[in-house]
Short mmCIF file of C-alpha atoms in Angstrom, two decimals:
data_model
loop_
_atom_site.label_atom_id
_atom_site.label_comp_id
_atom_site.label_asym_id
_atom_site.label_seq_id
_atom_site.Cartn_x
_atom_site.Cartn_y
_atom_site.Cartn_z
CA MET S 9 38.29 74.44 101.13
CA VAL S 10 41.17 72.39 102.38
CA CYS S 11 42.04 74.91 105.82
CA ALA S 12 40.61 78.16 106.46
CA VAL S 13 42.73 80.85 107.33
CA GLU S 14 43.27 84.59 107.35
CA ALA S 15 45.89 87.20 106.86
CA ILE S 16 47.43 89.15 110.24
CA PRO S 17 47.18 92.76 110.04
CA TYR S 18 50.00 94.07 108.28
CA GLU S 19 51.30 96.33 111.37
CA LYS S 20 51.86 93.55 113.43
CA ILE S 21 53.65 91.36 110.82
CA LYS S 22 55.46 94.46 109.91
CA SER S 23 56.59 95.02 114.41
CA GLN S 24 58.55 91.63 113.55
CA PHE S 25 60.95 93.07 111.59
CA THR S 26 64.19 95.58 111.76
CA GLN S 27 65.91 97.55 109.79
CA GLY S 28 68.62 96.09 107.32
CA GLU S 29 67.41 92.63 107.83
CA ARG S 30 67.73 90.04 105.26
CA VAL S 31 64.70 88.14 104.83
CA SER S 32 62.80 85.36 102.47
CA ILE S 33 59.10 85.50 101.76
CA VAL S 34 57.38 82.13 101.17
CA THR S 35 53.62 82.12 100.08
CA CYS S 36 51.22 79.15 99.07
CA ASN S 37 49.40 79.60 95.98
CA THR S 38 46.59 77.14 97.20
CA CYS S 39 44.69 78.10 100.23
CA THR S 40 45.95 81.05 101.62
CA ARG S 41 45.88 82.40 98.17
CA SER S 42 42.29 81.57 97.31
CA GLN S 43 41.64 83.45 100.82
CA GLU S 44 43.37 86.78 99.94
CA ALA S 45 46.12 85.78 102.53
CA GLY S 46 48.69 84.62 100.31
CA GLY S 47 49.38 84.01 96.83
CA ALA S 48 52.25 85.62 94.59
CA LYS S 49 50.52 89.13 94.28
CA LEU S 50 49.92 89.82 97.89
CA MET S 51 53.43 88.40 98.77
CA GLU S 52 54.94 90.98 96.24
CA GLU S 53 52.65 93.96 97.77
CA MET S 54 53.84 92.60 101.37
CA SER S 55 57.36 92.50 100.08
CA GLU S 56 57.11 96.22 98.93
CA LEU S 57 56.06 97.71 101.80
CA LEU S 58 57.94 95.86 104.17
CA VAL S 59 61.53 97.41 102.20
CA LYS S 60 59.75 100.73 101.94
CA ASP S 61 58.11 101.02 105.80
CA VAL S 62 60.87 99.13 107.71
CA GLY S 63 64.33 99.14 105.22
CA ILE S 64 64.17 95.33 105.41
CA GLU S 65 66.23 93.75 102.61
CA VAL S 66 64.30 91.19 100.67
CA VAL S 67 66.44 88.38 98.73
CA GLU S 68 64.14 85.97 97.88
CA GLU S 69 60.82 85.35 97.42
CA ILE S 70 58.89 82.12 96.94
CA VAL S 71 55.93 80.95 95.26
CA LEU S 72 54.76 77.66 96.28
CA THR S 73 51.96 75.76 94.32
CA THR S 74 51.48 74.08 97.92
CA GLY S 75 53.00 75.25 101.03
CA CYS S 76 52.52 72.12 102.93
CA ASN S 77 54.70 69.98 100.57
CA ALA S 78 57.78 70.04 101.99
CA ASP S 79 59.46 68.51 98.32
CA TYR S 80 58.32 71.44 96.49
CA TYR S 81 60.03 73.65 99.11
CA ASP S 82 63.38 71.76 98.62
CA GLN S 83 62.86 72.13 94.99
CA ALA S 84 62.68 75.79 95.26
CA ASN S 85 66.08 75.88 96.49
CA PRO S 86 65.38 77.84 99.39
CA ARG S 87 68.49 80.47 100.74
CA ASP S 88 69.68 79.87 104.18
CA ASP S 89 71.74 83.00 104.51
CA VAL S 90 68.61 85.20 105.91
CA ASP S 91 67.93 86.35 108.95
CA LYS S 92 64.53 85.78 108.73
CA ILE S 93 61.80 84.02 107.01
CA LEU S 94 58.13 85.77 106.26
CA CYS S 95 55.89 82.66 105.85
CA LEU S 96 52.49 83.93 104.02
CA GLY S 97 50.97 80.15 104.07
CA CYS S 98 49.30 78.37 106.46
CA TRP S 99 50.50 76.66 109.94
CA ALA S 100 51.40 73.52 108.46
CA GLY S 101 53.24 74.98 105.52
CA TRP S 102 55.06 77.35 108.61
CA THR S 103 56.08 73.91 109.86
CA VAL S 104 57.81 72.74 106.66
CA ILE S 105 59.63 76.01 106.55
CA LYS S 106 60.65 75.81 110.41
CA ARG S 107 61.73 72.33 110.21
CA LYS S 108 63.96 72.98 107.18
CA PHE S 109 65.62 75.90 108.89
CA PRO S 110 65.18 75.50 113.02
CA ASP S 111 67.58 78.06 113.92
CA ILE S 112 66.13 80.74 111.37
CA PRO S 113 63.03 82.77 112.85
CA VAL S 114 60.30 81.65 111.13
CA ILE S 115 57.29 84.77 111.10
CA ALA S 116 53.47 83.43 110.59
CA GLY S 117 51.59 86.17 108.39
CA VAL S 118 48.69 84.00 108.17
CA ARG S 119 46.43 82.66 111.15
CA THR S 120 44.84 79.44 110.54
CA LEU S 121 41.16 79.32 111.58
CA GLY S 122 40.67 75.75 111.23
CA ILE S 123 39.04 73.11 109.12
CA PRO S 124 35.77 73.71 107.56
CA GLU S 125 32.92 70.79 107.85
CA LEU S 126 30.08 72.27 106.26
CA SER S 127 29.15 74.85 108.21
CA GLU S 128 31.03 74.18 111.05
CA MET S 129 35.02 74.96 111.70
CA LYS S 130 36.78 72.87 113.65
CA ALA S 131 39.84 74.57 115.06
CA VAL S 132 43.08 73.50 115.28
CA VAL S 133 46.26 73.59 117.88
CA PRO S 134 48.56 76.43 117.00
CA PRO S 135 52.40 75.85 117.06
CA LYS S 136 54.16 77.06 120.55
CA GLU S 137 56.09 79.23 118.56
CA ILE S 138 53.36 81.04 116.73
CA GLU S 139 51.07 83.38 118.78
CA GLY S 140 47.43 82.10 117.95
CA MET Q 19 46.67 68.97 103.63
CA ILE Q 20 44.04 67.60 106.00
CA VAL Q 21 45.07 64.62 107.32
CA VAL Q 22 42.42 61.64 106.16
CA LEU Q 23 42.19 58.52 108.50
CA ARG Q 24 39.18 56.25 108.78
CA ASP Q 25 36.92 54.41 111.33
CA ILE Q 26 36.36 51.13 109.30
CA ASP Q 27 37.46 48.77 107.43
CA TYR Q 28 36.64 46.90 104.27
CA GLU Q 29 34.52 44.04 106.13
CA GLN Q 30 32.61 47.11 107.99
CA LEU Q 31 32.23 48.83 104.67
CA LYS Q 32 30.62 45.73 103.11
CA GLU Q 33 27.99 45.61 106.07
CA GLN Q 34 26.77 48.74 105.19
CA ILE Q 35 25.47 47.64 101.55
CA THR Q 36 24.00 44.97 99.50
CA THR Q 37 24.38 42.97 96.57
CA ASP Q 38 21.39 44.88 95.19
CA ASP Q 39 22.74 47.99 95.58
CA ARG Q 40 23.93 49.99 92.63
CA ILE Q 41 27.44 51.69 93.87
CA ILE Q 42 29.30 54.51 92.70
CA VAL Q 43 33.26 54.64 94.17
CA TRP Q 44 34.19 58.55 94.40
CA SER Q 45 37.37 59.55 95.37
CA CYS Q 46 39.16 63.23 96.12
CA ASN Q 47 42.59 63.25 94.37
CA ASP Q 48 44.05 65.70 96.85
CA CYS Q 49 44.57 65.43 100.35
CA THR Q 50 42.96 61.76 100.52
CA LYS Q 51 45.29 60.81 98.08
CA TYR Q 52 48.26 62.04 100.03
CA CYS Q 53 47.23 60.39 103.03
CA ASP Q 54 47.05 57.11 100.67
CA LEU Q 55 43.53 56.40 101.12
CA GLY Q 56 42.13 57.83 97.82
CA GLY Q 57 43.36 59.25 94.67
CA ARG Q 58 43.18 56.54 91.53
CA LYS Q 59 45.11 53.92 92.66
CA ASN Q 60 42.92 53.38 95.67
CA LEU Q 61 39.43 54.03 94.03
CA ASN Q 62 40.57 51.31 91.55
CA ALA Q 63 41.69 48.94 94.30
CA LEU Q 64 38.18 49.16 96.07
CA ALA Q 65 36.01 49.16 93.01
CA ASP Q 66 37.98 45.99 92.40
CA ALA Q 67 37.59 44.64 95.43
CA LEU Q 68 34.04 45.12 95.74
CA GLU Q 69 33.37 43.51 91.98
CA LYS Q 70 35.80 40.58 92.87
CA ASP Q 71 32.89 40.16 96.04
CA GLY Q 72 30.05 40.36 94.00
CA TYR Q 73 29.02 44.22 94.39
CA ASN Q 74 27.77 46.00 91.06
CA VAL Q 75 29.91 48.89 91.03
CA ILE Q 76 28.40 50.84 88.12
CA HIS Q 77 31.07 53.63 88.30
CA ARG Q 78 34.32 55.14 89.73
CA GLU Q 79 34.17 58.84 89.95
CA LEU Q 80 37.63 60.55 90.29
CA ILE Q 81 37.39 64.49 91.67
CA GLY Q 82 40.27 66.96 91.51
CA VAL Q 83 39.57 68.18 95.10
CA GLY Q 84 36.57 66.37 96.93
CA CYS Q 85 35.72 69.38 99.14
CA GLN Q 86 35.17 71.56 96.13
CA PRO Q 87 30.80 72.11 96.01
CA PRO Q 88 30.82 73.12 92.51
CA LEU Q 89 33.33 70.15 91.47
CA ILE Q 90 30.51 67.74 93.30
CA ARG Q 91 27.62 69.55 91.72
CA LEU Q 92 28.81 69.24 88.54
CA ARG Q 93 28.69 65.24 88.91
CA SER Q 94 25.07 65.85 89.44
CA GLN Q 95 24.24 67.95 86.67
CA HIS Q 96 26.87 67.14 83.67
CA PRO Q 97 25.22 65.39 80.62
CA ALA Q 98 28.21 62.94 80.78
CA THR Q 99 27.61 61.75 84.34
CA LYS Q 100 23.68 63.25 85.44
CA ASP Q 101 22.14 59.75 84.47
CA ILE Q 102 24.76 57.37 86.42
CA PHE Q 103 24.68 59.50 89.51
CA GLY Q 104 20.92 59.98 89.10
CA SER Q 105 20.89 55.73 88.88
CA ALA Q 106 22.94 54.81 91.77
CA SER Q 107 21.60 53.93 95.48
CA VAL Q 108 24.92 54.13 97.35
CA ILE Q 109 28.00 55.89 96.96
CA VAL Q 110 31.20 55.26 98.71
CA VAL Q 111 33.28 58.22 99.38
CA LEU Q 112 36.70 58.29 99.95
CA SER Q 113 37.11 62.20 100.98
CA CYS Q 114 37.95 63.77 104.12
CA THR Q 115 35.10 64.78 106.93
CA ASP Q 116 34.29 68.27 104.55
CA GLY Q 117 34.11 66.22 101.39
CA PHE Q 118 32.08 63.76 102.80
CA LEU Q 119 29.33 66.17 103.97
CA LYS Q 120 29.53 68.29 101.01
CA THR Q 121 28.79 64.95 98.58
CA GLN Q 122 26.10 63.67 100.80
CA ARG Q 123 24.34 66.96 100.78
CA VAL Q 124 24.59 67.24 97.08
CA PHE Q 125 22.97 63.27 96.29
CA LYS Q 126 20.00 63.31 98.64
CA LYS Q 127 18.84 60.38 97.19
CA GLN Q 128 21.79 57.87 97.60
CA LYS Q 129 23.14 56.47 100.80
CA VAL Q 130 26.14 58.14 100.80
CA ILE Q 131 28.83 56.14 103.34
CA GLN Q 132 31.83 58.11 104.95
CA ILE Q 133 35.24 56.29 104.75
CA GLY Q 134 37.44 58.84 105.75
CA VAL Q 135 37.89 60.97 108.87
CA SER Q 136 39.73 64.26 109.26
CA VAL Q 137 41.93 64.77 112.17
CA GLY Q 138 43.93 67.89 111.30
CA LEU Q 139 46.54 69.33 109.17
CA GLY Q 140 49.78 67.76 107.82
CA ALA Q 141 52.86 68.34 105.73
CA TYR Q 142 53.63 65.92 102.97
CA SER Q 143 57.15 64.74 101.46
CA LYS Q 144 57.57 61.83 98.85
CA LYS Q 145 60.12 60.47 101.39
CA GLU Q 146 58.14 60.37 104.62
CA GLY Q 147 54.47 60.43 103.47
CA MET Q 148 51.97 62.53 104.87
CA ARG Q 149 52.46 63.48 108.83
CA LEU Q 150 50.18 65.21 111.16
CA VAL Q 151 51.77 68.59 112.17
CA ILE Q 152 48.62 70.60 113.25
CA PRO Q 153 46.44 68.47 115.03
CA MET Q 154 42.74 69.00 115.35
CA ASP Q 155 41.71 70.64 118.73
CA GLY Q 156 40.58 68.11 121.37
CA ILE Q 157 42.27 64.84 119.87
CA GLY Q 158 44.86 65.25 122.39
CA LEU Q 159 47.64 65.45 120.20
CA GLU Q 160 50.63 68.75 120.64
CA PRO Q 161 51.23 70.37 117.09
CA SER Q 162 55.11 69.16 116.23
CA ILE Q 163 57.32 70.42 113.35
CA GLU Q 164 59.00 66.90 112.87
CA GLY Q 165 54.57 65.46 112.56
CA TYR Q 166 53.46 62.21 113.30
CA SER Q 167 52.90 59.10 111.09
CA LEU Q 168 49.56 58.60 110.02
CA ASP Q 169 50.32 54.94 111.89
CA GLU Q 170 51.25 56.85 114.95
CA VAL Q 171 47.69 58.92 115.08
CA ALA Q 172 45.55 56.36 114.20
CA LYS Q 173 46.94 53.97 117.06
CA LYS Q 174 46.65 56.90 119.18
CA LEU Q 175 43.21 58.27 117.91
CA GLY Q 176 41.83 54.26 117.85
CA LYS Q 177 41.61 54.65 114.17
CA LYS Q 178 42.93 53.33 111.04
CA SER Q 179 45.62 54.59 108.36
CA GLY Q 180 45.81 54.25 104.76
CA PRO Q 181 44.06 52.20 101.98
CA LEU Q 182 40.56 50.34 102.52
CA VAL Q 183 41.97 47.32 100.66
#
């Protein structure tokens, strides 16, 4: 697997949104999907829960073949009229979104554990804006 | 994607092989391609250079994702490739560190030569190529939303970037 990830607990994600916020959700369909931390199905479930539990307005859901490919994100023509973006991709995918929209808070819904090398896991350094 | 650099150059690779070796050149077609170290173009360029220099390249293998053990094992077991891999003495691997280690684990009888070294996670665009955004812990670089070019990272770490030839 390219990078190892785990889903951040729903309660922790939920606590970062407030009622009425307009939210875009972006997920990666490679590493995070195969490790059940992202992908279309999980994104739809997360979206429904956040609408029901918090009362956010999900204005857009984007599934990227590879979240760390900036061209794919550009081609998805993401909206800039949102209050927050929820990233269900790895931290590299998070940087792609943050670089395009530096002024919009990008909530990480996935924690990147590192890069596997056989049975070892090489840790990576989290961006300062993300709680590792 | 994994950012893959390398520790050796083409001349140093040649020091590890002989003209008597039966060589397979192997490349991942995912992250390593986006780092311009592997992929079909660089796989063929390396194999062509080795042949031109008198080495016996018996096979070229492009693997979709080089860190997936089932795909690697398939090459050792599938009727189309089993014999040729069984007859090789050397496999030159253009993959990340994980891909190299997993290839080495499958092909225990061959000398498996590592070219690529993983240094972190990158973000790719056609305009800028691969850029390191999430470094591995301990390499002395901070995460960067804009990212570092592979040349910058290689220089900082005393490694090399890009194709072998």
